[in-house]
PDB file of C-alpha atoms in Angstrom:
ATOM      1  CA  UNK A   1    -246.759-207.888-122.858  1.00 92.00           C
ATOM      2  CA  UNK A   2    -250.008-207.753-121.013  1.00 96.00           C
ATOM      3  CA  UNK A   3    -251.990-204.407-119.788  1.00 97.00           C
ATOM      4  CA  UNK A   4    -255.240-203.839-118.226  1.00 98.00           C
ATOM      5  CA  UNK A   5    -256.884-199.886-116.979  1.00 98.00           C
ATOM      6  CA  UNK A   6    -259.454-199.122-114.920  1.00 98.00           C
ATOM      7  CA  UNK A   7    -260.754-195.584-114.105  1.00 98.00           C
ATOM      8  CA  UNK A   8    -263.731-195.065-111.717  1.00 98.00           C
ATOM      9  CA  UNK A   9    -264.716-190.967-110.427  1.00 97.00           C
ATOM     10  CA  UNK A  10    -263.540-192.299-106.597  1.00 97.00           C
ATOM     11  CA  UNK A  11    -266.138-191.856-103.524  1.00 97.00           C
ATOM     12  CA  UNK A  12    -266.364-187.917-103.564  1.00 95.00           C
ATOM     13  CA  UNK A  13    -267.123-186.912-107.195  1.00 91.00           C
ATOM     14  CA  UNK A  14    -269.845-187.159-109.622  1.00 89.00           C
ATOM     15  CA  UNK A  15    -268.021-186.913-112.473  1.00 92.00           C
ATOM     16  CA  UNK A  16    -264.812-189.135-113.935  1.00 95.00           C
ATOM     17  CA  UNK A  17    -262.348-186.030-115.165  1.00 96.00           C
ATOM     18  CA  UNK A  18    -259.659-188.604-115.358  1.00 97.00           C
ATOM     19  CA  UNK A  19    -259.072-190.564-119.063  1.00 98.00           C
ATOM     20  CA  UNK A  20    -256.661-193.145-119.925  1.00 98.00           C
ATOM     21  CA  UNK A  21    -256.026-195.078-123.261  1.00 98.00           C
ATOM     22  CA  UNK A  22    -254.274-198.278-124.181  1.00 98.00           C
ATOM     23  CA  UNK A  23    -253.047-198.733-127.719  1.00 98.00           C
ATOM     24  CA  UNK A  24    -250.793-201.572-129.143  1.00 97.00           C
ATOM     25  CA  UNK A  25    -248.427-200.334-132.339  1.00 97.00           C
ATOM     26  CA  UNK A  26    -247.405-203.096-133.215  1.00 95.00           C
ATOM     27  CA  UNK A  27    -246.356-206.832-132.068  1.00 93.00           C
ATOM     28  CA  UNK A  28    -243.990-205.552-129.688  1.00 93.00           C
ATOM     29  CA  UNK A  29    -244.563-202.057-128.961  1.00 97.00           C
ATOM     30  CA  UNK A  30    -247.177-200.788-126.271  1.00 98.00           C
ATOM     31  CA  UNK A  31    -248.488-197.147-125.894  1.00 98.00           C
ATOM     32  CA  UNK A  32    -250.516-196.097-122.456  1.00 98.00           C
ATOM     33  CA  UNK A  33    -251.475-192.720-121.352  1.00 98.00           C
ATOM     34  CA  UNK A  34    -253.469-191.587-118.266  1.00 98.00           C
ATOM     35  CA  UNK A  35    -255.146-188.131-117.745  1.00 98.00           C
ATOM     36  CA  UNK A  36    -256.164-186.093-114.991  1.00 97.00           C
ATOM     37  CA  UNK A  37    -258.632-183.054-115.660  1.00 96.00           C
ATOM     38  CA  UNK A  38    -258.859-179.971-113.891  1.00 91.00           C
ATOM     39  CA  UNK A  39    -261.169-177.181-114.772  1.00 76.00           C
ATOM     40  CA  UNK A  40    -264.501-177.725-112.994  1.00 64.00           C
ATOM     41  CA  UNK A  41    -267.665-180.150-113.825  1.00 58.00           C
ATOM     42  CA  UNK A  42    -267.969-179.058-117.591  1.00 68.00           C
ATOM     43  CA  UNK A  43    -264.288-179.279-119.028  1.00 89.00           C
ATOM     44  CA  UNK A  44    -261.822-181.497-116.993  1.00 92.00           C
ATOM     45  CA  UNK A  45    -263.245-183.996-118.794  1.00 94.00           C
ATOM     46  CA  UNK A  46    -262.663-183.033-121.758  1.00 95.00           C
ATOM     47  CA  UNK A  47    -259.563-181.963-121.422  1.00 97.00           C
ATOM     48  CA  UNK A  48    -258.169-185.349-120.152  1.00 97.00           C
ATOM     49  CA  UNK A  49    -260.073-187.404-122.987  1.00 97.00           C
ATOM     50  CA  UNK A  50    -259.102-184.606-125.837  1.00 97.00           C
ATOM     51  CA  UNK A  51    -255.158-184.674-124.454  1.00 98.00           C
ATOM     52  CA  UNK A  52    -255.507-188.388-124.701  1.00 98.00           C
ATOM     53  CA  UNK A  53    -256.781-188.952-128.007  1.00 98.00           C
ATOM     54  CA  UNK A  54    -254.668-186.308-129.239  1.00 98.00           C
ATOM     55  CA  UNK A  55    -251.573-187.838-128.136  1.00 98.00           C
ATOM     56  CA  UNK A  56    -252.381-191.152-129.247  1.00 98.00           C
ATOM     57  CA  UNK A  57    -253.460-190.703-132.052  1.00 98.00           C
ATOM     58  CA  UNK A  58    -250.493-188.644-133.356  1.00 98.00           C
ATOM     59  CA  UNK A  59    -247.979-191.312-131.934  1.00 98.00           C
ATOM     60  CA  UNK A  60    -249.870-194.024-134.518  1.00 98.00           C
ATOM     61  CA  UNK A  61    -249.425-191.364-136.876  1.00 98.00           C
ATOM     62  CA  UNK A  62    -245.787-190.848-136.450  1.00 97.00           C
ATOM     63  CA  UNK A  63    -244.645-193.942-135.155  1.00 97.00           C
ATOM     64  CA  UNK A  64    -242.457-196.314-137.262  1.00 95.00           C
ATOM     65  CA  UNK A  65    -240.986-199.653-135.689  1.00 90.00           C
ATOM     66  CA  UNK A  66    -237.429-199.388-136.355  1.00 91.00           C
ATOM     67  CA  UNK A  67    -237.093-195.435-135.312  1.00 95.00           C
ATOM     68  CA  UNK A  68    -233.967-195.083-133.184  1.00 96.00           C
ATOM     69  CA  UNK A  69    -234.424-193.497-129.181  1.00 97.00           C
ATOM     70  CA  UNK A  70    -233.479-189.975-130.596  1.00 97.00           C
ATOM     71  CA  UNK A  71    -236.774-190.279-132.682  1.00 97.00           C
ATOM     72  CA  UNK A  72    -238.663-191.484-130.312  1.00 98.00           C
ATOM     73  CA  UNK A  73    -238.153-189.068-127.827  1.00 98.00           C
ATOM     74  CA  UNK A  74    -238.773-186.543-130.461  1.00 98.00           C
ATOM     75  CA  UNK A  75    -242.269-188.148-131.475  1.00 98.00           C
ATOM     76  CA  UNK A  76    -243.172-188.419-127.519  1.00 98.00           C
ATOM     77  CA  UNK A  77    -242.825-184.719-126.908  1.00 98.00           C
ATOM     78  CA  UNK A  78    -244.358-183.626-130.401  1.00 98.00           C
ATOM     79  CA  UNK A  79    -247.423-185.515-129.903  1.00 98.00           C
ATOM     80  CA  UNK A  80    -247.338-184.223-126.018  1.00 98.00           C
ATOM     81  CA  UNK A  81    -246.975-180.689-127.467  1.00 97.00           C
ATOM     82  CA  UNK A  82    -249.979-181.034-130.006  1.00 98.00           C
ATOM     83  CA  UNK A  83    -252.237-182.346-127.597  1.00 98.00           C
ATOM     84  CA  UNK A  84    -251.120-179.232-125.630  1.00 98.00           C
ATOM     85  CA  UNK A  85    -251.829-176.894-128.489  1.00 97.00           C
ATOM     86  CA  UNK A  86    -255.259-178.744-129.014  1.00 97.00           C
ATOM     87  CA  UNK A  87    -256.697-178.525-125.744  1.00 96.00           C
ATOM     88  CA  UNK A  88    -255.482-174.808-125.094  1.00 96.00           C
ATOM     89  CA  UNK A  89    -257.303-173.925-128.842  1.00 96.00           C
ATOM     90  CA  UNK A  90    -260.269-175.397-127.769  1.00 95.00           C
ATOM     91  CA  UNK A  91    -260.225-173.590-124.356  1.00 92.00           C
ATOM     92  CA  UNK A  92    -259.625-170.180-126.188  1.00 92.00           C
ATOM     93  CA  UNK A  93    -262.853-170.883-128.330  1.00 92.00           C
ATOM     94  CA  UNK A  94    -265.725-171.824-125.932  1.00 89.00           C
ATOM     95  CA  UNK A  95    -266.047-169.842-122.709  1.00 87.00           C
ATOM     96  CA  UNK A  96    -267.775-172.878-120.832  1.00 88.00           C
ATOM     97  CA  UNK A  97    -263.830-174.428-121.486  1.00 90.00           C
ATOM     98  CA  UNK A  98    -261.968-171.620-119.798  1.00 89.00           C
ATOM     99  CA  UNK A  99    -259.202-172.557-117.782  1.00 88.00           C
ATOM    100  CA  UNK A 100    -259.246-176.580-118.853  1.00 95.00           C
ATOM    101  CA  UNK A 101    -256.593-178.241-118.599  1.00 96.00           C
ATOM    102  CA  UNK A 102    -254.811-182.075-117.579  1.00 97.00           C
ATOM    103  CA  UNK A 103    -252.039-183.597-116.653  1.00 97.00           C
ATOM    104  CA  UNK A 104    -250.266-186.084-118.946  1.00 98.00           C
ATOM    105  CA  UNK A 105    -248.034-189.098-118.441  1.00 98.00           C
ATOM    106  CA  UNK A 106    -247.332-191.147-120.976  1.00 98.00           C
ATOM    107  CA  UNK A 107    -245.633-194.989-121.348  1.00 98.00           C
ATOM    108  CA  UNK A 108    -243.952-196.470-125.140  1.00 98.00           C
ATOM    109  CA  UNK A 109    -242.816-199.847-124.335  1.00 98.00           C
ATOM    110  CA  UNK A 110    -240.396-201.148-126.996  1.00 96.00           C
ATOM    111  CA  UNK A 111    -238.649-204.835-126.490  1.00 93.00           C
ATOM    112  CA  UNK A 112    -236.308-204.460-123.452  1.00 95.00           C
ATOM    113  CA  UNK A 113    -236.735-200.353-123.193  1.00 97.00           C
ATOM    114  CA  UNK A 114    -239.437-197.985-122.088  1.00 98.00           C
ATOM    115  CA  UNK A 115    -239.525-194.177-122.776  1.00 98.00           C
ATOM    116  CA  UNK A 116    -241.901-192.544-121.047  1.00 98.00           C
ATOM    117  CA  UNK A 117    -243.187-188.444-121.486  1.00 98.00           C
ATOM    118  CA  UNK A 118    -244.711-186.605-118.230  1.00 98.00           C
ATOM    119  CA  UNK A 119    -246.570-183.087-117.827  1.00 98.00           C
ATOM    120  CA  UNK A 120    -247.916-182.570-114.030  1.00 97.00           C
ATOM    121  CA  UNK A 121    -248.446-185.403-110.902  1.00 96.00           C
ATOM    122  CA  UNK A 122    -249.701-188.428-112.895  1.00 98.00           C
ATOM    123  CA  UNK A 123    -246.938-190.847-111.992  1.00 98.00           C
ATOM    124  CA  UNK A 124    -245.165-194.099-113.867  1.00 98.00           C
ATOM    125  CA  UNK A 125    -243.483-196.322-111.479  1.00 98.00           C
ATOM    126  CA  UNK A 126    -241.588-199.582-112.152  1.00 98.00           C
ATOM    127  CA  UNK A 127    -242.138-202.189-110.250  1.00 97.00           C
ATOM    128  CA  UNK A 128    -240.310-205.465-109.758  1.00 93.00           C
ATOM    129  CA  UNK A 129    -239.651-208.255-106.662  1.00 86.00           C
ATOM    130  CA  UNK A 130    -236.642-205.890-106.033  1.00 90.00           C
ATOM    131  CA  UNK A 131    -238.391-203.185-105.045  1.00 96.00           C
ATOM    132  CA  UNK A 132    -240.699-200.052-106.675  1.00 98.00           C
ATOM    133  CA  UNK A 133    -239.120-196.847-108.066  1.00 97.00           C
ATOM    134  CA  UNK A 134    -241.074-193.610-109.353  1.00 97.00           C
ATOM    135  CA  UNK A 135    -240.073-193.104-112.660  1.00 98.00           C
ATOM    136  CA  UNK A 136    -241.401-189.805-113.717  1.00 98.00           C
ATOM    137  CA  UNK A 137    -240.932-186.954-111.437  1.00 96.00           C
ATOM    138  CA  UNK A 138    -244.002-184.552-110.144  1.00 95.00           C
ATOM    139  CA  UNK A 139    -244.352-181.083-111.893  1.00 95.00           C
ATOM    140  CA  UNK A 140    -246.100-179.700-108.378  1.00 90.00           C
ATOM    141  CA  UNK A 141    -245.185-177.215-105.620  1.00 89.00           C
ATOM    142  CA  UNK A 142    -245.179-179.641-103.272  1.00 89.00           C
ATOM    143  CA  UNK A 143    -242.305-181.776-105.111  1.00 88.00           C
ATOM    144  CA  UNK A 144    -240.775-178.066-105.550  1.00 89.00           C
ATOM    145  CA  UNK A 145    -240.654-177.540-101.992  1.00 90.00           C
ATOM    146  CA  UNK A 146    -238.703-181.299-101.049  1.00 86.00           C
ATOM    147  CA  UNK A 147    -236.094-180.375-103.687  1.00 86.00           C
ATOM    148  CA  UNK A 148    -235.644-177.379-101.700  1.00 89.00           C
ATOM    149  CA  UNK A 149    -235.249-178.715 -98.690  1.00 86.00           C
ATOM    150  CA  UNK A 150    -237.994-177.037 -97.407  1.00 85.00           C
ATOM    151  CA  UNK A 151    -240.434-180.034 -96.754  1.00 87.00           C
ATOM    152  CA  UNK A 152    -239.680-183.502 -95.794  1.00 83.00           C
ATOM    153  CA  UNK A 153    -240.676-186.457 -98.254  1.00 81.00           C
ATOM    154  CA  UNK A 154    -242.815-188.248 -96.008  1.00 76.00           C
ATOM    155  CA  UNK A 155    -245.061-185.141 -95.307  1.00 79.00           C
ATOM    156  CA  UNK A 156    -245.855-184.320 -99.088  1.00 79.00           C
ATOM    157  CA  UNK A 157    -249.267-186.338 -99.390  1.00 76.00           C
ATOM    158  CA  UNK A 158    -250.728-184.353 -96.429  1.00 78.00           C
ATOM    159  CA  UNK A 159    -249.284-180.734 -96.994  1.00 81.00           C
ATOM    160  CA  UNK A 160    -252.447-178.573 -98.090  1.00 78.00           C
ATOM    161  CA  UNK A 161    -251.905-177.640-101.435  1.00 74.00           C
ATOM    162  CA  UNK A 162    -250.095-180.751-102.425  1.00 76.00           C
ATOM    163  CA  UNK A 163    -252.520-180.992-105.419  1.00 80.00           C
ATOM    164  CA  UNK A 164    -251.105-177.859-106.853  1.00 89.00           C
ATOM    165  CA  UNK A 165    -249.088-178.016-109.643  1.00 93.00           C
ATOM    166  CA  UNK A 166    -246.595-176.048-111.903  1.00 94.00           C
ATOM    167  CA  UNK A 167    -246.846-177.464-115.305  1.00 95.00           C
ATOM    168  CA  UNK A 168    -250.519-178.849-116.955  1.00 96.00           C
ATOM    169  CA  UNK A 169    -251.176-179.549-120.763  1.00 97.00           C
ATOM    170  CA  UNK A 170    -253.795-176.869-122.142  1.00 95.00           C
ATOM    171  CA  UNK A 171    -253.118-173.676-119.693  1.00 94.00           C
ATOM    172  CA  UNK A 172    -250.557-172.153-122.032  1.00 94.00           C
ATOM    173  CA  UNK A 173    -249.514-171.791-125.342  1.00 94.00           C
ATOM    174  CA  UNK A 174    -245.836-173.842-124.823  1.00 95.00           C
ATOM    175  CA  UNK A 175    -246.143-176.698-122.495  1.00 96.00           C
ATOM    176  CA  UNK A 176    -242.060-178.254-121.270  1.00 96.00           C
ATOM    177  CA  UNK A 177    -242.521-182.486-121.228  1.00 96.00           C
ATOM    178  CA  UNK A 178    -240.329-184.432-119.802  1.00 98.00           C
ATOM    179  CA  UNK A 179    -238.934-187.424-121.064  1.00 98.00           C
ATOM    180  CA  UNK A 180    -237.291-190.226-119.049  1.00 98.00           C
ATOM    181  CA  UNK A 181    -236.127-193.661-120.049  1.00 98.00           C
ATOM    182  CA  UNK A 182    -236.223-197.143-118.385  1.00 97.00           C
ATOM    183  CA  UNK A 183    -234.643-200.440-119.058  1.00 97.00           C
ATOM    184  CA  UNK A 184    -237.249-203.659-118.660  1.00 97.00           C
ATOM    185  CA  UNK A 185    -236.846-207.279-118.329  1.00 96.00           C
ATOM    186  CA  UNK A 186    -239.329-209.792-118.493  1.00 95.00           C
ATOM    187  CA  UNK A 187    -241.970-209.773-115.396  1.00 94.00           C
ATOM    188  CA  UNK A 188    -241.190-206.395-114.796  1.00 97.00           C
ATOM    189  CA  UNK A 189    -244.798-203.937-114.152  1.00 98.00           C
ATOM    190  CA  UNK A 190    -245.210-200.756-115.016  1.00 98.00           C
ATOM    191  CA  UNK A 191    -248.139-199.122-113.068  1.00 98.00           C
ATOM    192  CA  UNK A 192    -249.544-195.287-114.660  1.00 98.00           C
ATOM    193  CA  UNK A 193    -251.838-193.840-112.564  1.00 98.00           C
ATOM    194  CA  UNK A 194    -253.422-190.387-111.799  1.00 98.00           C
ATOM    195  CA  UNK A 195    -252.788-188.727-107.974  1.00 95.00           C
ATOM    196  CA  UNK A 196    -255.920-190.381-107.031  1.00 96.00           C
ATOM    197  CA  UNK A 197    -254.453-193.499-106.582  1.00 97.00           C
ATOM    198  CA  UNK A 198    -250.817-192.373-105.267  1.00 95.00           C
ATOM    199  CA  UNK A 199    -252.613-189.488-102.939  1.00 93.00           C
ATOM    200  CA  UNK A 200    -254.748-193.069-101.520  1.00 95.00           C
ATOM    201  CA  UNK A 201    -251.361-195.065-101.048  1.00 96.00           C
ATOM    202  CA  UNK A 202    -248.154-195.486-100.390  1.00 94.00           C
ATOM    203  CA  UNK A 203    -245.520-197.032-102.657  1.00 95.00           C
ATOM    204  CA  UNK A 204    -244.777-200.294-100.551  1.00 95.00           C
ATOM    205  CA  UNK A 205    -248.336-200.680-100.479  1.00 96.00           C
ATOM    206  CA  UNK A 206    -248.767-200.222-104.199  1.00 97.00           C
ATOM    207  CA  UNK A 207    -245.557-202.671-104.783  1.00 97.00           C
ATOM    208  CA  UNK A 208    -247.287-205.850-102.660  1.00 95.00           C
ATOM    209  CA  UNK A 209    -250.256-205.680-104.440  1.00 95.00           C
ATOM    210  CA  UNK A 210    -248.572-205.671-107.630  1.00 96.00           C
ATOM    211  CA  UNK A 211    -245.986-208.580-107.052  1.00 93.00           C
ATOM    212  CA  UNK A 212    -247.698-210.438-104.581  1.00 88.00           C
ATOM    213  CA  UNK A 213    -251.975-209.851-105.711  1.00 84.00           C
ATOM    214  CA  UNK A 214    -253.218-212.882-107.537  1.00 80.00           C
ATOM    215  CA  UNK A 215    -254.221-212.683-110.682  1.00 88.00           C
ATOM    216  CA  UNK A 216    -252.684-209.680-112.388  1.00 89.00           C
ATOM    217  CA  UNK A 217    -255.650-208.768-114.362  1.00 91.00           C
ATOM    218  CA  UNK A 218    -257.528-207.859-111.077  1.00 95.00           C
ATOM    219  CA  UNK A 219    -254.970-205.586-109.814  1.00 96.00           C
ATOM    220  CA  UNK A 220    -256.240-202.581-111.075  1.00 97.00           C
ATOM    221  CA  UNK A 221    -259.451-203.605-109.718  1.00 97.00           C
ATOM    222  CA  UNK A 222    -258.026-204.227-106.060  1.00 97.00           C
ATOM    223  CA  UNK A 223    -255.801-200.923-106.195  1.00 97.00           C
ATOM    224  CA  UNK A 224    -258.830-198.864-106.689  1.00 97.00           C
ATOM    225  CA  UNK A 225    -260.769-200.830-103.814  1.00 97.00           C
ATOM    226  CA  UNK A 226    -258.175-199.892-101.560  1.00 97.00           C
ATOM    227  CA  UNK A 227    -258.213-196.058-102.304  1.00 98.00           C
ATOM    228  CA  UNK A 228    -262.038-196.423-101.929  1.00 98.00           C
ATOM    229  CA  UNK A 229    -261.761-197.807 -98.739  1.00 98.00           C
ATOM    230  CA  UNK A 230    -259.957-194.820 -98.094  1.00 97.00           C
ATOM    231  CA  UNK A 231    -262.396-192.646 -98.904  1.00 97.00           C
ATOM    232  CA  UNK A 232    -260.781-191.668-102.432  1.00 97.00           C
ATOM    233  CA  UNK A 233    -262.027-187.984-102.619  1.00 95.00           C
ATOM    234  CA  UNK A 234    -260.823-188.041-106.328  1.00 95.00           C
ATOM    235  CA  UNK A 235    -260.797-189.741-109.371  1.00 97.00           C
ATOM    236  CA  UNK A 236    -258.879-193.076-109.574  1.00 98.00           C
ATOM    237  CA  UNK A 237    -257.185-194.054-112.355  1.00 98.00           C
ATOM    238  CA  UNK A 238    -254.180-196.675-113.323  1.00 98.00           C
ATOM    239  CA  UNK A 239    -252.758-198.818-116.012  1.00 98.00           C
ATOM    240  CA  UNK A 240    -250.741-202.082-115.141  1.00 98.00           C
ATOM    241  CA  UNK A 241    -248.308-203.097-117.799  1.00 98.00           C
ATOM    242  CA  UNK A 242    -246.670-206.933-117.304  1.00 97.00           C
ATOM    243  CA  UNK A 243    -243.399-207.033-119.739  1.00 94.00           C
TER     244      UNK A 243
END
């Protein structure tokens, strides 16, 4: 496996509130995470970093190479839940973190499978020459509303509000994670990325650049230029994975 990440605060704001991490377990086992902020200038930051090395760090604590998928689920939403716990404690002690929080998704790539742990709008999609599929699923009103029926699909990345969203690590005690799994095969990408990239473009756009960009290590690079081109009024973050 191969994996590069980029973040970069976009063309709007002064500061990066996105975070992302990269870790490898062991010879064939990959863990990525990406983090997107909220809370204002003086704690989004630190809630997507904390959340981050929270998580991370409790997966390497936990993890063992031969656990079964049972387990691994179980260590995915344990070390989702204590980074939860850990950024909501530190927003209950200072009053300059009030009301911090981040989103959370969250990539183990094992061999042939891929589990994957999601809290808010950061996305995971796979990506292959058949096509691109969004893995995890949006924890936002907007994504509430299209399950309803009561707004199309292709009108979600302009409907105000569409940055609202129902579940966040840090705003409450309990946080709910999901989980979701994923078969891989060698050449298949995995692309993480905070809604500052998928607010900045759509998925056939994302999928060219992936399969068809030269020189994979660059594609984070040239998915980023594109949102800026755009005018990316948020932070941009994303982490290729090549199986």
């Amino acid at each position: 496996m191969q994996s590069w990440g980029l973040t970069d605060p976009g063309c709007v704001r002064k500061q990066n509130q996105d975070a992302y991490l990269i870790e490898q377990l062991d010879r064939t086992s990959l863990l990525c995470v990406v983090c997107d902020g909220m809370g204002g200038a003086k704690s989004g930051n630190i809630a997507s970093s904390l959340a981050a090395e929270v998580f991370v760090e409790e997966v390497k604590r936990t993890w063992k190479p031969k656990m079964d998928q049972e387990k691994i689920d179980q260590m995915l939403q344990s070390a989702a839940k204590l980074a939860n716990f850990t950024v909501f404690d530190q927003a209950a002690q200072f009053e300059e973190f009030d009301g911090m929080g981040t989103t959370l998704v969250a990539a183990l790539i094992r061999g042939r499978k891929a589990t994957f742990v999601n809290v808010g709008d950061s996305r995971a999609y796979g990506i292959n020459r058949n096509g691109i599929h969004q893995i995890t699923k949006d924890h936002s009103v907007v994504q509430m509303m299209v399950e309803r029926g009561d707004l199309k699909p292709e009108l979600a990345k302009t409907y105000p509000g569409k940055n609202l969203i129902t579940r966040a690590i840090g705003t409450e005690t309990f946080v709910m994670c999901d989980i979701f799994h994923q078969d891989v095969a060698k050449g298949d990408y995995l692309l993480l990325c905070s809604d500052g990239l998928s607010n900045m473009m759509d998925d056939q756009e994302i999928l060219f650049e992936v399969v068809h960009g030269v020189n994979k290590q660059h594609c984070c690079k040239r998915l980023l230029d594109i949102a800026k081109n755009r005018g990316a009024p948020d932070n941009v973050t994303s982490i290729l994975v090549v199986v």
